[in-house]
Amino acid sequence: MRDTRYMFLVLLSSLLMLTGCSRRDILDDYPVSGVEISLDWDGVTDKLPEGVRVIFYPKDGEGKKVDRYLSVRGGEMKVPPGRYSVVAYNYNTEYVRIRGEESYETIEAYTGHCNGLGIAGIEEMVWSPDSLYVLNIDELNIKKSEEVLYLAWKLKSVVKKYSFAVEVKGLEYVTSIVGCIRGLSDCYRVGKGDGVSSSQPIYFEVKKDGNKVVAYFTAFKQAKEMSEPTRGPISRSTTSSDMGD
């Protein structure tokens, strides 16, 4: 009977040791309270997107990549301590797609090709981008703490609207019109904060208005059209990037 009781106590002690090690590993890898992100849309848009995707990219191997979808107002994330580059953008877009998301340097927004809408001499065109709001932070230090780290962010629109009207004679004999434009940004480097042109023409629809041809279309903004991000203090002695128009 004594031997049986001794074996039971040894097994119980072993289980407690394993449980303790597992819990210590979790606490070593993750902040106790996580990161609370608050998104401010005041002055950005009146038509709020469905939600946002936030990606923490570790710098110099410090930390771990964290990728999560949050509500339009933000939410809490568990991020291991380390140095990070961060991107955030709305994900409920009709035409905008994301590629190169394996790193902060390569993540890029673009639009797909317009199939079946070719113009004579032009085989491939891409759609105009719909509304895209982005935030990028080159470096953010997450320290291990038992307190919640609060981050207040404001995303910025990276899509610009264009329009033109041209007076045309004989327009009454025209049944349909389509157009495209080259030289504007058809891609946007999310991490670098810069619209670029890949020489693909952007398709747009054209409407008749009396004796005028009227067109509305969009393109990604270039770096010179984006204001510099501002950095300011937030609660609990941490910093964030607020990006305004």
XYZ file of C-alpha atoms in Angstrom:
245
model
C 0.000 0.000 0.000
C 2.842 2.390 0.813
C 4.489 1.696 -2.564
C 1.257 2.433 -4.396
C 0.796 5.737 -2.531
C 4.395 6.714 -3.257
C 4.004 6.052 -6.988
C 0.798 8.121 -7.053
C 2.537 11.068 -5.379
C 5.444 10.862 -7.823
C 3.091 10.866 -10.810
C 1.138 13.812 -9.408
C 4.354 15.788 -8.826
C 5.481 15.081 -12.414
C 2.188 16.357 -13.837
C 2.479 19.557 -11.801
C 6.023 20.104 -13.070
C 4.952 19.615 -16.696
C 2.008 21.973 -16.256
C 4.255 24.579 -14.662
C 6.786 24.383 -17.508
C 4.072 24.677 -20.138
C 2.617 27.780 -18.486
C 6.063 29.373 -18.115
C 6.729 28.809 -21.813
C 3.486 30.568 -22.698
C 4.306 33.531 -20.471
C 7.806 33.740 -21.927
C 6.469 33.877 -25.494
C 3.483 36.211 -25.141
C 2.665 39.461 -23.344
C 0.422 38.870 -20.384
C -2.309 41.267 -21.483
C -1.742 41.684 -25.213
C -2.088 44.727 -27.458
C -5.300 46.766 -27.679
C -5.718 48.631 -30.995
C -8.169 51.524 -31.343
C -8.970 52.762 -34.878
C -10.073 56.357 -35.448
C -12.005 57.047 -38.686
C -12.878 60.672 -37.973
C -12.095 62.713 -41.083
C -11.042 59.617 -43.038
C -14.354 58.338 -44.427
C -18.064 58.437 -43.619
C -18.602 54.993 -45.125
C -16.784 52.655 -42.792
C -15.297 49.440 -44.179
C -16.290 46.053 -42.853
C -13.080 45.574 -40.916
C -9.289 45.663 -41.099
C -6.431 43.230 -41.344
C -3.385 43.892 -39.150
C -0.016 42.200 -39.717
C 2.975 42.469 -37.362
C 6.219 41.594 -39.188
C 9.183 40.813 -36.890
C 12.375 42.796 -37.539
C 15.782 41.093 -37.332
C 14.204 37.872 -36.120
C 12.824 39.476 -32.935
C 9.279 38.322 -32.205
C 6.871 36.330 -34.347
C 4.669 37.239 -37.313
C 1.118 37.922 -36.138
C -1.742 38.253 -38.634
C -5.315 38.982 -37.574
C -8.593 40.428 -38.842
C -10.180 43.003 -36.522
C -13.429 44.935 -36.437
C -13.575 48.399 -37.961
C -13.004 49.900 -34.507
C -10.056 47.684 -33.646
C -9.594 44.970 -31.074
C -7.069 43.006 -29.034
C -4.130 41.009 -30.364
C -1.567 38.776 -28.678
C 1.876 39.819 -29.899
C 5.132 38.321 -28.577
C 7.724 40.854 -27.370
C 10.044 42.126 -30.087
C 10.653 44.761 -32.773
C 8.107 44.907 -35.568
C 7.067 46.579 -38.781
C 3.280 46.815 -39.033
C 0.682 47.215 -41.770
C -3.083 47.580 -41.500
C -5.662 47.874 -44.273
C -9.372 47.316 -44.892
C -10.209 43.997 -46.499
C -13.767 44.386 -47.855
C -12.750 45.561 -51.320
C -14.309 44.534 -54.633
C -11.333 45.015 -56.952
C -8.254 45.457 -54.733
C -6.197 42.361 -54.042
C -3.090 41.754 -51.909
C 0.105 39.945 -52.897
C 3.629 39.598 -51.528
C 2.285 39.485 -47.980
C 5.164 37.328 -46.753
C 7.141 40.456 -45.795
C 6.754 44.150 -44.962
C 8.943 45.094 -47.923
C 6.963 43.128 -50.522
C 3.286 43.389 -49.487
C 1.433 45.167 -52.280
C -2.122 46.092 -53.283
C -3.185 45.726 -56.913
C -6.262 45.132 -59.078
C -7.050 42.257 -61.399
C -7.312 42.279 -65.172
C -10.486 43.265 -66.995
C -11.369 40.179 -69.010
C -13.316 40.694 -72.218
C -13.053 44.490 -72.185
C -10.130 44.907 -74.534
C -9.563 48.037 -76.598
C -8.045 47.799 -80.075
C -4.278 47.500 -79.686
C -4.485 46.954 -75.912
C -4.779 43.358 -74.764
C -4.800 43.731 -70.980
C -6.202 46.421 -68.711
C -6.708 46.495 -64.951
C -9.639 47.736 -62.897
C -9.637 51.045 -61.082
C -9.126 50.430 -57.349
C -12.005 50.873 -54.940
C -11.552 52.475 -51.516
C -8.439 51.299 -49.688
C -7.296 52.627 -46.305
C -3.802 51.822 -45.073
C -1.488 52.345 -42.122
C 2.181 51.383 -42.114
C 4.676 51.615 -39.258
C 8.324 50.953 -40.015
C 9.280 50.093 -36.451
C 7.265 49.370 -33.323
C 8.780 47.932 -30.151
C 6.568 45.546 -28.168
C 7.853 45.048 -24.638
C 6.754 42.309 -22.302
C 4.404 43.758 -19.718
C 1.586 42.715 -17.425
C -0.373 45.768 -18.599
C -2.299 46.144 -21.841
C -0.434 48.104 -24.511
C -2.857 50.629 -26.055
C -2.286 51.772 -29.649
C -4.392 54.544 -31.220
C -4.233 54.449 -35.023
C -5.779 56.342 -37.923
C -5.673 54.805 -41.386
C -5.304 56.917 -44.522
C -6.983 56.698 -47.915
C -4.445 55.665 -50.589
C -6.803 55.925 -53.576
C -7.303 59.135 -55.546
C -10.331 60.015 -57.687
C -10.032 61.532 -61.168
C -12.574 62.835 -63.683
C -12.713 64.635 -66.999
C -15.244 65.908 -69.538
C -14.559 66.347 -73.246
C -16.882 67.938 -75.790
C -17.303 65.686 -78.846
C -19.128 66.293 -82.135
C -21.322 63.555 -83.545
C -21.696 61.877 -80.162
C -25.302 61.009 -80.960
C -24.048 58.307 -83.328
C -21.911 56.620 -80.653
C -23.491 53.665 -78.814
C -20.828 52.843 -76.209
C -17.453 54.164 -75.063
C -14.678 52.676 -72.951
C -11.301 54.139 -72.131
C -8.021 53.519 -70.378
C -5.139 55.583 -69.076
C -1.447 54.872 -68.608
C 1.095 56.389 -66.251
C -0.986 56.434 -63.066
C -0.281 54.070 -60.181
C -1.953 50.697 -60.658
C -0.197 49.111 -57.632
C 0.443 50.283 -54.072
C 3.363 49.147 -51.905
C 1.633 48.920 -48.540
C 4.777 48.739 -46.402
C 6.649 51.453 -48.297
C 3.607 53.711 -48.614
C 3.991 54.407 -52.324
C 1.883 53.929 -55.430
C 3.748 52.597 -58.462
C 2.972 52.095 -62.129
C 3.598 48.715 -63.731
C 2.709 50.146 -67.171
C -0.646 48.387 -67.196
C -3.425 50.694 -68.439
C -6.268 51.396 -66.012
C -9.712 50.792 -67.472
C -12.567 53.239 -66.964
C -16.138 53.621 -68.160
C -17.219 56.660 -70.129
C -20.701 58.173 -70.198
C -22.400 60.505 -72.618
C -23.779 63.725 -71.183
C -25.319 65.762 -73.984
C -22.454 66.576 -76.336
C -19.791 65.673 -73.770
C -17.902 62.529 -72.869
C -17.604 62.248 -69.081
C -15.405 59.770 -67.208
C -14.694 58.985 -63.555
C -11.917 56.656 -62.408
C -9.435 56.054 -59.598
C -5.761 55.182 -59.118
C -3.447 54.587 -56.177
C -1.739 57.657 -54.736
C 1.971 58.198 -55.195
C 4.335 58.992 -52.322
C 4.336 62.734 -53.080
C 0.549 62.769 -52.709
C 0.708 61.220 -49.239
C 1.357 63.359 -46.169
C 4.077 62.247 -43.783
C 2.911 60.073 -40.870
C 2.838 61.774 -37.501
C 3.997 60.071 -34.334
C 2.755 60.888 -30.889
C 2.615 59.451 -27.369
C -0.109 57.084 -26.288
C -0.995 55.553 -22.937
C 1.420 53.512 -20.847
C 4.575 55.192 -22.266
C 4.316 53.633 -25.732
C 4.230 55.192 -29.191
C 2.156 54.753 -32.336
C 1.771 56.259 -35.790
C -1.272 58.375 -36.627
C -1.671 58.917 -40.331
C -3.944 61.737 -41.425
C -4.895 63.098 -44.808
